[in-house]
PDB file of C-alpha atoms and ligand atoms in Angstrom:
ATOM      1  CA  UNK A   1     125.220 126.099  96.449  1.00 46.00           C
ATOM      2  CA  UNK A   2     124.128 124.384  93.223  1.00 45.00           C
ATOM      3  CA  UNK A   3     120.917 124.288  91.629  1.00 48.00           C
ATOM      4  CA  UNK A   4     118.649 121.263  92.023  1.00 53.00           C
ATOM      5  CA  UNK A   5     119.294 120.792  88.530  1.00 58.00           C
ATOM      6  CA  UNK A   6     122.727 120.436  88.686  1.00 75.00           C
ATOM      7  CA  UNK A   7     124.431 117.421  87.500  1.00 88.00           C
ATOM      8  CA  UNK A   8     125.851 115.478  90.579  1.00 92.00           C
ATOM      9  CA  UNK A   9     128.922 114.386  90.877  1.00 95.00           C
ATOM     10  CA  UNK A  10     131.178 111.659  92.700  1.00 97.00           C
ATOM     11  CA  UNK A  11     134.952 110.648  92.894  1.00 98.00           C
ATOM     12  CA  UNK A  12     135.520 107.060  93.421  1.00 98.00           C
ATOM     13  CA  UNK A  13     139.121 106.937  94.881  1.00 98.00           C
ATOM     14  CA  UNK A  14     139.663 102.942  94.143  1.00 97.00           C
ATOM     15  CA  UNK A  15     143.112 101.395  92.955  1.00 96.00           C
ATOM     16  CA  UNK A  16     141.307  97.908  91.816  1.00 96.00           C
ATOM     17  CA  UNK A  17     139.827  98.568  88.661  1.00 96.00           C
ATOM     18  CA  UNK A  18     136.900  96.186  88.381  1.00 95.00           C
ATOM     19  CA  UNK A  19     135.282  97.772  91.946  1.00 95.00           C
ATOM     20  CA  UNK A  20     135.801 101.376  90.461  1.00 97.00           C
ATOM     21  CA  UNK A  21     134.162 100.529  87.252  1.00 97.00           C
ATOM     22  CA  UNK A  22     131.463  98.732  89.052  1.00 96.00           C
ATOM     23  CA  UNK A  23     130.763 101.859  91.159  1.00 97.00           C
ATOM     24  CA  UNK A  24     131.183 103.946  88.377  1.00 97.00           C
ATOM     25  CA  UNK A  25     128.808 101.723  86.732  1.00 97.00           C
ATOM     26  CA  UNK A  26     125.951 102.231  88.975  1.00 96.00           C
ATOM     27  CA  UNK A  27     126.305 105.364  89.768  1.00 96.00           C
ATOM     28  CA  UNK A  28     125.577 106.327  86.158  1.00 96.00           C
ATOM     29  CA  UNK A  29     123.042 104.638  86.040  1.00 95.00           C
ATOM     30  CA  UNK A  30     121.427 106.869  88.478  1.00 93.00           C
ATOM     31  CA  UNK A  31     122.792 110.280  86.407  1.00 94.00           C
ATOM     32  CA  UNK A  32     125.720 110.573  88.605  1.00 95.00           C
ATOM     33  CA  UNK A  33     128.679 112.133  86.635  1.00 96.00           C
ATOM     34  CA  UNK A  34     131.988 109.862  87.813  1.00 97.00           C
ATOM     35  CA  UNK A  35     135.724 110.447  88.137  1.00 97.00           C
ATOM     36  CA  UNK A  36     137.686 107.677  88.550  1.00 98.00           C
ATOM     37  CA  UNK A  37     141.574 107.914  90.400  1.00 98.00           C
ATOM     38  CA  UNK A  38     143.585 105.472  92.318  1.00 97.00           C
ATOM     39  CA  UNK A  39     145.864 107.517  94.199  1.00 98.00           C
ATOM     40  CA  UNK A  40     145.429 109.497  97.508  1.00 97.00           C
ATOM     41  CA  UNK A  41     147.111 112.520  96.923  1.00 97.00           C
ATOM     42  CA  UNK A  42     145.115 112.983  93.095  1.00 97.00           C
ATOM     43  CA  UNK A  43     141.849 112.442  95.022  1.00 98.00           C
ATOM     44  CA  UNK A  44     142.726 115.529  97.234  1.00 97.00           C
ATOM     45  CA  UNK A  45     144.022 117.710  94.353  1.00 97.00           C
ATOM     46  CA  UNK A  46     140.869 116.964  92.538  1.00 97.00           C
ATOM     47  CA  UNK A  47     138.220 117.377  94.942  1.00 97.00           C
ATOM     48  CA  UNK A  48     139.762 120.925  95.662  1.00 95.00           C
ATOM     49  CA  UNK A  49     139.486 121.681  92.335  1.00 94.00           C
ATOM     50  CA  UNK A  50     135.921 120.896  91.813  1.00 93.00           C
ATOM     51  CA  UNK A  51     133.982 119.756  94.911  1.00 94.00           C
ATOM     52  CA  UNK A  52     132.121 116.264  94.641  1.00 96.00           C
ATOM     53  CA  UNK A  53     128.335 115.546  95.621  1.00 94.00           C
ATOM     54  CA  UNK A  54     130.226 112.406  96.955  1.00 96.00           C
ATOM     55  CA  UNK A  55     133.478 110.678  97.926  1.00 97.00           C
ATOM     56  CA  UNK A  56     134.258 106.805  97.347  1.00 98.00           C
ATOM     57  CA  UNK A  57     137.379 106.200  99.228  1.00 97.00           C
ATOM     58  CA  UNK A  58     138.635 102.637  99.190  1.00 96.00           C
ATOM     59  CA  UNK A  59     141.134 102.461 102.340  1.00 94.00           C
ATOM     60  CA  UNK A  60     144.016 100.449 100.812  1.00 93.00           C
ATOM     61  CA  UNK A  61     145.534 102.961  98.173  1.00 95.00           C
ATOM     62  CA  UNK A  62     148.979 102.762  96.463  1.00 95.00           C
ATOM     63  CA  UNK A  63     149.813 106.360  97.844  1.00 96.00           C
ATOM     64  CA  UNK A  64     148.357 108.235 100.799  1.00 95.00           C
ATOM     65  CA  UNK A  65     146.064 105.413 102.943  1.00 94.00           C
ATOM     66  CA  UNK A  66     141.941 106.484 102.314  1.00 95.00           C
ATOM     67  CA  UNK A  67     141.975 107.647 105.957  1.00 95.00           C
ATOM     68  CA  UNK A  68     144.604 109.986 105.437  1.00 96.00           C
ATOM     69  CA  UNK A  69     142.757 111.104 102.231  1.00 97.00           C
ATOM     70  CA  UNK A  70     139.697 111.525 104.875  1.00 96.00           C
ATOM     71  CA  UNK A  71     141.710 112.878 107.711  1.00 95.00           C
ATOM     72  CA  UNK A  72     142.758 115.964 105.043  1.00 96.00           C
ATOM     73  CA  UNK A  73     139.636 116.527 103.665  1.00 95.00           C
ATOM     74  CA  UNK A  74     137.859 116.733 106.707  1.00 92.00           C
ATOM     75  CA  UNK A  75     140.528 119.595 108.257  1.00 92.00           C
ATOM     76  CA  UNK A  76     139.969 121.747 105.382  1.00 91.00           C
ATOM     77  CA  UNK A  77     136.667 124.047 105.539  1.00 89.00           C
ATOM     78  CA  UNK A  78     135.668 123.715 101.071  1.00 91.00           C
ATOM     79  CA  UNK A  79     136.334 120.031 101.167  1.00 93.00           C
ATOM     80  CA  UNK A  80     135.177 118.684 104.835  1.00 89.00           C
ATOM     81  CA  UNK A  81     130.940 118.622 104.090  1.00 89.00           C
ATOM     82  CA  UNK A  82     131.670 116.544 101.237  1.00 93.00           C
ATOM     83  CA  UNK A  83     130.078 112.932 102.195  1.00 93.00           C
ATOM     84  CA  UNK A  84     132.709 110.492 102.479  1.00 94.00           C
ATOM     85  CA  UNK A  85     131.524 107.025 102.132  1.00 95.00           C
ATOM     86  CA  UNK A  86     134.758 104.352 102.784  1.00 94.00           C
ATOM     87  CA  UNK A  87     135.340 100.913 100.886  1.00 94.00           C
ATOM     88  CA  UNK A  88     136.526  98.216 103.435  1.00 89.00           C
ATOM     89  CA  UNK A  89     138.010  95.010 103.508  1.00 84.00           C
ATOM     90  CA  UNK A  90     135.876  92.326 105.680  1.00 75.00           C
ATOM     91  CA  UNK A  91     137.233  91.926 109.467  1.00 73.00           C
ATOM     92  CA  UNK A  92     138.707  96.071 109.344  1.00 82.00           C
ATOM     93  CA  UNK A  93     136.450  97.575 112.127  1.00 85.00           C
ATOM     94  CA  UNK A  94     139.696  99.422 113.566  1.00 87.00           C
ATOM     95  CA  UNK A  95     139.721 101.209 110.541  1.00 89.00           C
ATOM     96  CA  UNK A  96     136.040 101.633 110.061  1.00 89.00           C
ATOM     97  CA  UNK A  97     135.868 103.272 113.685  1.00 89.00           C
ATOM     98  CA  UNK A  98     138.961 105.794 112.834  1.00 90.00           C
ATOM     99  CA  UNK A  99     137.441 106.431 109.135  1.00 90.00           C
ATOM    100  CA  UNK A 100     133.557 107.320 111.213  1.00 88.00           C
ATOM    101  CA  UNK A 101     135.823 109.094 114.107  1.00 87.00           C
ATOM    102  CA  UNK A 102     137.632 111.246 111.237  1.00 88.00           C
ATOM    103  CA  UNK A 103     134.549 112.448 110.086  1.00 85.00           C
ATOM    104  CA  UNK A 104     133.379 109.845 107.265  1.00 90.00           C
ATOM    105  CA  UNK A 105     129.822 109.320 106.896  1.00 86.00           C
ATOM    106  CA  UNK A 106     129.563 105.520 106.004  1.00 88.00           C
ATOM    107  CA  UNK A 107     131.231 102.186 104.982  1.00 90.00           C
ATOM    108  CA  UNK A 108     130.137  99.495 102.957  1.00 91.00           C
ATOM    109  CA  UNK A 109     132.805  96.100 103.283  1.00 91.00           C
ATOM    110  CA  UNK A 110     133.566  94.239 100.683  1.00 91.00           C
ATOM    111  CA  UNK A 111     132.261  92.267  98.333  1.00 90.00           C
ATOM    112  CA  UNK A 112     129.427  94.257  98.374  1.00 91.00           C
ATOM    113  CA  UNK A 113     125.902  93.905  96.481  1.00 91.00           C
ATOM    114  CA  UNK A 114     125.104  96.849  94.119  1.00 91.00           C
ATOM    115  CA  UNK A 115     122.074  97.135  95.364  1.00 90.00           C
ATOM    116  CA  UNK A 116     123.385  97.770  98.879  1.00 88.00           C
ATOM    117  CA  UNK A 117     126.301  99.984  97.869  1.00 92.00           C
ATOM    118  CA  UNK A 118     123.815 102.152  96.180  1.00 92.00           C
ATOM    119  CA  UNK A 119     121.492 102.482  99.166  1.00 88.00           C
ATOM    120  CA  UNK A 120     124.466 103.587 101.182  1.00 88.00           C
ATOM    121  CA  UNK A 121     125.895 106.118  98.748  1.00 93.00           C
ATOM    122  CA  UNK A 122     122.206 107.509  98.167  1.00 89.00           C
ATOM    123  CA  UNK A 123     121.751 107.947 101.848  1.00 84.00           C
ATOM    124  CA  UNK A 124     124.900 109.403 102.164  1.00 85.00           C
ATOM    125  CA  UNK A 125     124.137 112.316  99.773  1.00 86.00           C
ATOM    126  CA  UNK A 126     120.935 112.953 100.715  1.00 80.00           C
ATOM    127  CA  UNK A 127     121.588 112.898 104.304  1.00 70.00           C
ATOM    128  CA  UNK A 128     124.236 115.624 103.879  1.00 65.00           C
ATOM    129  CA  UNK A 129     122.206 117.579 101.572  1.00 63.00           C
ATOM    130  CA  UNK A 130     119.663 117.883 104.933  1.00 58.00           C
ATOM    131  CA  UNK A 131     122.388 118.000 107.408  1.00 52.00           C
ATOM    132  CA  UNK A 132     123.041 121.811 106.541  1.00 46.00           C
ATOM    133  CA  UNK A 133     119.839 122.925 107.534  1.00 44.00           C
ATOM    134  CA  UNK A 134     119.742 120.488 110.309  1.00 45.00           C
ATOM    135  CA  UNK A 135     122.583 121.745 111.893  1.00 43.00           C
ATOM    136  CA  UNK A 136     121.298 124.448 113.926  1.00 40.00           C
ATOM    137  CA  UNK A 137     118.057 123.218 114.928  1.00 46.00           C
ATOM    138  CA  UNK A 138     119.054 120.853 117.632  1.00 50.00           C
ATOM    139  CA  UNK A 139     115.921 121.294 119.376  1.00 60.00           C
ATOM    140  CA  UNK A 140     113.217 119.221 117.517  1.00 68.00           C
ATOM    141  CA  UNK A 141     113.298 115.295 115.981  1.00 72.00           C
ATOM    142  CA  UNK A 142     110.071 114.241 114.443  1.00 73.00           C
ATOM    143  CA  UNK A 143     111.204 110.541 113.523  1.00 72.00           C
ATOM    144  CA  UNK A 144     107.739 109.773 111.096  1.00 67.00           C
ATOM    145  CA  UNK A 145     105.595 110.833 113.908  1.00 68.00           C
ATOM    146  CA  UNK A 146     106.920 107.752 115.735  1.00 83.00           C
ATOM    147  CA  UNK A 147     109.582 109.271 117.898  1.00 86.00           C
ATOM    148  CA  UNK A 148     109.402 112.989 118.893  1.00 85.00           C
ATOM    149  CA  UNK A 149     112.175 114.466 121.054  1.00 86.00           C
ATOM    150  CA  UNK A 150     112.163 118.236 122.597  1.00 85.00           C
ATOM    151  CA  UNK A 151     115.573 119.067 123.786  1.00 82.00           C
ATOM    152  CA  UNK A 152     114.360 122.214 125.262  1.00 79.00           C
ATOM    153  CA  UNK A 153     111.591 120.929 127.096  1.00 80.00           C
ATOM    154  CA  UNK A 154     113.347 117.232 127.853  1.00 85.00           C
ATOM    155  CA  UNK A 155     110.615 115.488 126.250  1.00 87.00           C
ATOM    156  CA  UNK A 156     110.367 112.612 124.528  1.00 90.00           C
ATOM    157  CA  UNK A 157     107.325 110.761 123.452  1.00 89.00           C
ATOM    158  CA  UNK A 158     107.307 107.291 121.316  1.00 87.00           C
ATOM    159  CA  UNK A 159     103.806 106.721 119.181  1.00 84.00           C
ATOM    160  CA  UNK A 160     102.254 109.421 121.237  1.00 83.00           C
ATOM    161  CA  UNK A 161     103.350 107.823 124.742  1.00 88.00           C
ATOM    162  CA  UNK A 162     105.487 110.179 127.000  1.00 91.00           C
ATOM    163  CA  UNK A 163     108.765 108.048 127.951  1.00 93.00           C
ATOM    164  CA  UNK A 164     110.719 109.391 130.734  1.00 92.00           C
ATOM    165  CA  UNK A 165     114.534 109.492 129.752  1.00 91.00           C
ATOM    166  CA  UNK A 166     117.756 110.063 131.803  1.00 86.00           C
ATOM    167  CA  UNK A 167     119.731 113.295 130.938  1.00 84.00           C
ATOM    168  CA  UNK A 168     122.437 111.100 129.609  1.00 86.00           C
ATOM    169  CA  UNK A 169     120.084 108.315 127.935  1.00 90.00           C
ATOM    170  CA  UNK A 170     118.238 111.852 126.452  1.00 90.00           C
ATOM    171  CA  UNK A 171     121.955 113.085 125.352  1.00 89.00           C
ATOM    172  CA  UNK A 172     122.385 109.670 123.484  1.00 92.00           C
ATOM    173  CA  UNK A 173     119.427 108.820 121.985  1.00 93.00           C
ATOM    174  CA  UNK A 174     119.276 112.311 120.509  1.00 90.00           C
ATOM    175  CA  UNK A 175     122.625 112.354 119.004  1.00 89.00           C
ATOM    176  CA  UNK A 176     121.794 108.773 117.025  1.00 91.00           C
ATOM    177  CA  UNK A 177     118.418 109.715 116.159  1.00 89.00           C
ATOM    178  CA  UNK A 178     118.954 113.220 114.881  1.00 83.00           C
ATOM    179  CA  UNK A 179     121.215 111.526 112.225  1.00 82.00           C
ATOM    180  CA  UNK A 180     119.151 108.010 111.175  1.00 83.00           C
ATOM    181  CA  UNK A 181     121.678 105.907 109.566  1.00 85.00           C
ATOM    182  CA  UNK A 182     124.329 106.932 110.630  1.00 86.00           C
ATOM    183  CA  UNK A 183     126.756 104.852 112.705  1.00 90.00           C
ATOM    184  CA  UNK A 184     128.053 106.350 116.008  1.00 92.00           C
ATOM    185  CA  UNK A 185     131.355 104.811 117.465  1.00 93.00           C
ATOM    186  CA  UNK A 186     131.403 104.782 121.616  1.00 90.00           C
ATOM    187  CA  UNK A 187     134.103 107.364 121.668  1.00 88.00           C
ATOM    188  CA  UNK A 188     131.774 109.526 119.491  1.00 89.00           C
ATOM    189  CA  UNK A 189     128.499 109.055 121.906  1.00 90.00           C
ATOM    190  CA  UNK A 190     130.982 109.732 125.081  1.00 87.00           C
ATOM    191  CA  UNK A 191     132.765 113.045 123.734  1.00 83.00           C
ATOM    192  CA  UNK A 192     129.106 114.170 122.997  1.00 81.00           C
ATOM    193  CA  UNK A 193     127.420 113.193 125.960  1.00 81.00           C
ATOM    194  CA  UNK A 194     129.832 113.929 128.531  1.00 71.00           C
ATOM    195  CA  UNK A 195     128.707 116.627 131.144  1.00 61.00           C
ATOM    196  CA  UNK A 196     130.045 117.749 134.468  1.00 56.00           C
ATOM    197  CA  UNK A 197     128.208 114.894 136.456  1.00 58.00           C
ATOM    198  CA  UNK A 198     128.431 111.910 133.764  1.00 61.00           C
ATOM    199  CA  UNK A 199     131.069 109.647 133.369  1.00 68.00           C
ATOM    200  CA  UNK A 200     130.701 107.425 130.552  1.00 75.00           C
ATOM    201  CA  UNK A 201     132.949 104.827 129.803  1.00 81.00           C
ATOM    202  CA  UNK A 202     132.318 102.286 127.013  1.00 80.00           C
ATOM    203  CA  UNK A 203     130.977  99.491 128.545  1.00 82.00           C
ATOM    204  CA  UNK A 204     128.336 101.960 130.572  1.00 85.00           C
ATOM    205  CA  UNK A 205     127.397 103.441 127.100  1.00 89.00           C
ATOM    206  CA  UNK A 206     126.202  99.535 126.611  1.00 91.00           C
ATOM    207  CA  UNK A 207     124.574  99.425 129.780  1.00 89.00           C
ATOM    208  CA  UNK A 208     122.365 103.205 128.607  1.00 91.00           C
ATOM    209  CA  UNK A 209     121.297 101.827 125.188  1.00 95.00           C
ATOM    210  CA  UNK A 210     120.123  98.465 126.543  1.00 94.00           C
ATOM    211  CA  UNK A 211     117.658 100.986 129.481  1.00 93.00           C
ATOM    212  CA  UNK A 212     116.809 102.962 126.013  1.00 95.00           C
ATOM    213  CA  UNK A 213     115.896  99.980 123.784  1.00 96.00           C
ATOM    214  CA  UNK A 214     113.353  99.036 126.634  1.00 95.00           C
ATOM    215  CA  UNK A 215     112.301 102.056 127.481  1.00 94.00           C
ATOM    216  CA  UNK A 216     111.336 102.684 124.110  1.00 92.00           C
ATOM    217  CA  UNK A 217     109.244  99.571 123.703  1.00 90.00           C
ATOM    218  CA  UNK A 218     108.513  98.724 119.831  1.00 86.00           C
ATOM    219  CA  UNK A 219     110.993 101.307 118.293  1.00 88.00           C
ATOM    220  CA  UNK A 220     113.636  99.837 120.748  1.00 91.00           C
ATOM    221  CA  UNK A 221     114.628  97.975 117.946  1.00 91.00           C
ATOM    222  CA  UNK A 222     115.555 100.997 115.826  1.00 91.00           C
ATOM    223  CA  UNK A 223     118.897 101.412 117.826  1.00 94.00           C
ATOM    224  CA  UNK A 224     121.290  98.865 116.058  1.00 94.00           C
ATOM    225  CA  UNK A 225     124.276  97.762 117.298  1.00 95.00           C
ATOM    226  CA  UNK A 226     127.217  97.451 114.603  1.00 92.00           C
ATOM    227  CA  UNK A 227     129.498  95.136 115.670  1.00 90.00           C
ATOM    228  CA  UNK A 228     132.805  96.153 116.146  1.00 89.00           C
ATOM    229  CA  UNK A 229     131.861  99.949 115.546  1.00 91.00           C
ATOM    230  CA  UNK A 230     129.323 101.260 117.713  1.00 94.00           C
ATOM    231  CA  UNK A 231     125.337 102.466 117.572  1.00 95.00           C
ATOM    232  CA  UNK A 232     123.091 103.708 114.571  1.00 93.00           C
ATOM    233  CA  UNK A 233     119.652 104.545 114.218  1.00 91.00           C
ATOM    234  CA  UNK A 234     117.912 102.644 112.189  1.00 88.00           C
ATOM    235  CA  UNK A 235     116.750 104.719 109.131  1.00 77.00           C
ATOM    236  CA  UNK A 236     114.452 101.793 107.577  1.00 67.00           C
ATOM    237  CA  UNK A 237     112.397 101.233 110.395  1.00 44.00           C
ATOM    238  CA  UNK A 238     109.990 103.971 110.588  1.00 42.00           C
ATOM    239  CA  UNK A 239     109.054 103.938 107.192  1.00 35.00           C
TER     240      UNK A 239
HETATM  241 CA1   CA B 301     142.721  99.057  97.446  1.00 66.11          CA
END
């Protein structure tokens, strides 16, 4: 792995030239070194040849369609950690849930503010720069001292209060809060939840959030719903 010094890098794989130069623009500013291309195929050759801190991947390309681009990089063991945050058009949640069911780590629709876009692509890095370590211990979340859940043990406690949990609500709760920010489709929550007495089918996985959010009183708020997509964990509200 690199040094903390290293330079990071990103690819922004964008065929309208104003929203790649805009990217590219803040990115700098933050001391991000920037390759620009607009065509599918280029973006795989070139993140082979020299893996990015980060992926821009518009989904509308001239060549290969983004989710294609995301579909091969995500197959492949030296390009599938790289964080792959997608640019969508308004209105696209099919394509949003088969980008996040692919393996991408975030969206951001356009037009988008810069100062949003940033957040996103700053999370996105960061969070997969932890997610290695994270990966194994699936025993322990410390959410801020707010939300504390022991797999192990089946405990969870919210601001120091013990909240009893369903194995499945337990199952769900941990897989969005292990990962704040990011968003979960249904599908997702159901192929990791599933066990050989639970049958989840999306509208139940509606019914299980809505028992979490009051279960967990105050930080009930913290599971979001994105419409059209599915569940995240809020990863502003424990601050
Ligand atoms: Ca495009």
């Amino acid at each position: 792995m690199s040094p903390m010094t290293a330079t990071r890098t990103a690819l922004v794989v964008e065929d309208e030239p104003e929203i790649a130069d805009l990217v590219k623009f803040h990115l700098q500013r933050e001391g991000i070194e920037v390759s620009i291309t607009r065509s599918g195929r280029r973006a795989l050759e070139l993140a082979r040849q020299d893996i990015p801190d980060l992926l821009v991947l518009d989904l509308m390309l001239p060549d290969l369609s983004g989710l294609e681009v995301c579909r091969r990089l995500k197959e492949q063991d030296e390009t599938k950690a790289i964080p792959v945050v997608m640019l969508t058009a308004r209105g696209s949640e099919a394509d949003i849930v088969a980008g996040i069911e692919m393996g991408a780590d975030d969206y951001v629709t356009k037009p988008f503010s810069p100062r949003v876009l940033m957040a996103r692509l700053q999370n996105a890095m960061r969070r997969r720069a932890s997610a290695t370590s994270e990966q194994n211990d699936t025993v322990l979340i410390r959410l801020a001292g707010q939300l504390v859940m022991d797999r192990e043990r089946h405990i969870v406690t919210c601001s120091k209060t013990a909240i009893n949990l369903t194995i499945t609500e337990f199952e769900m709760l941990f897989m969005l809060a292990r990962r704040p920010g990011f968003v979960r489709t249904r599908d997702q929550i159901i192929s990791s939840v599933h066990g050989p007495s639970t049958v989840l089918s999306q509208r139940t996985i509606d019914v299980h959030v809505t028992a979490i959010r009051r279960k967990l009183g105050e930080l009930g708020g913290s599971i979001e719903t994105v419409r059209g997509v599915g569940y995240r964990f809020s990863d502003g509200g424990l601050a």
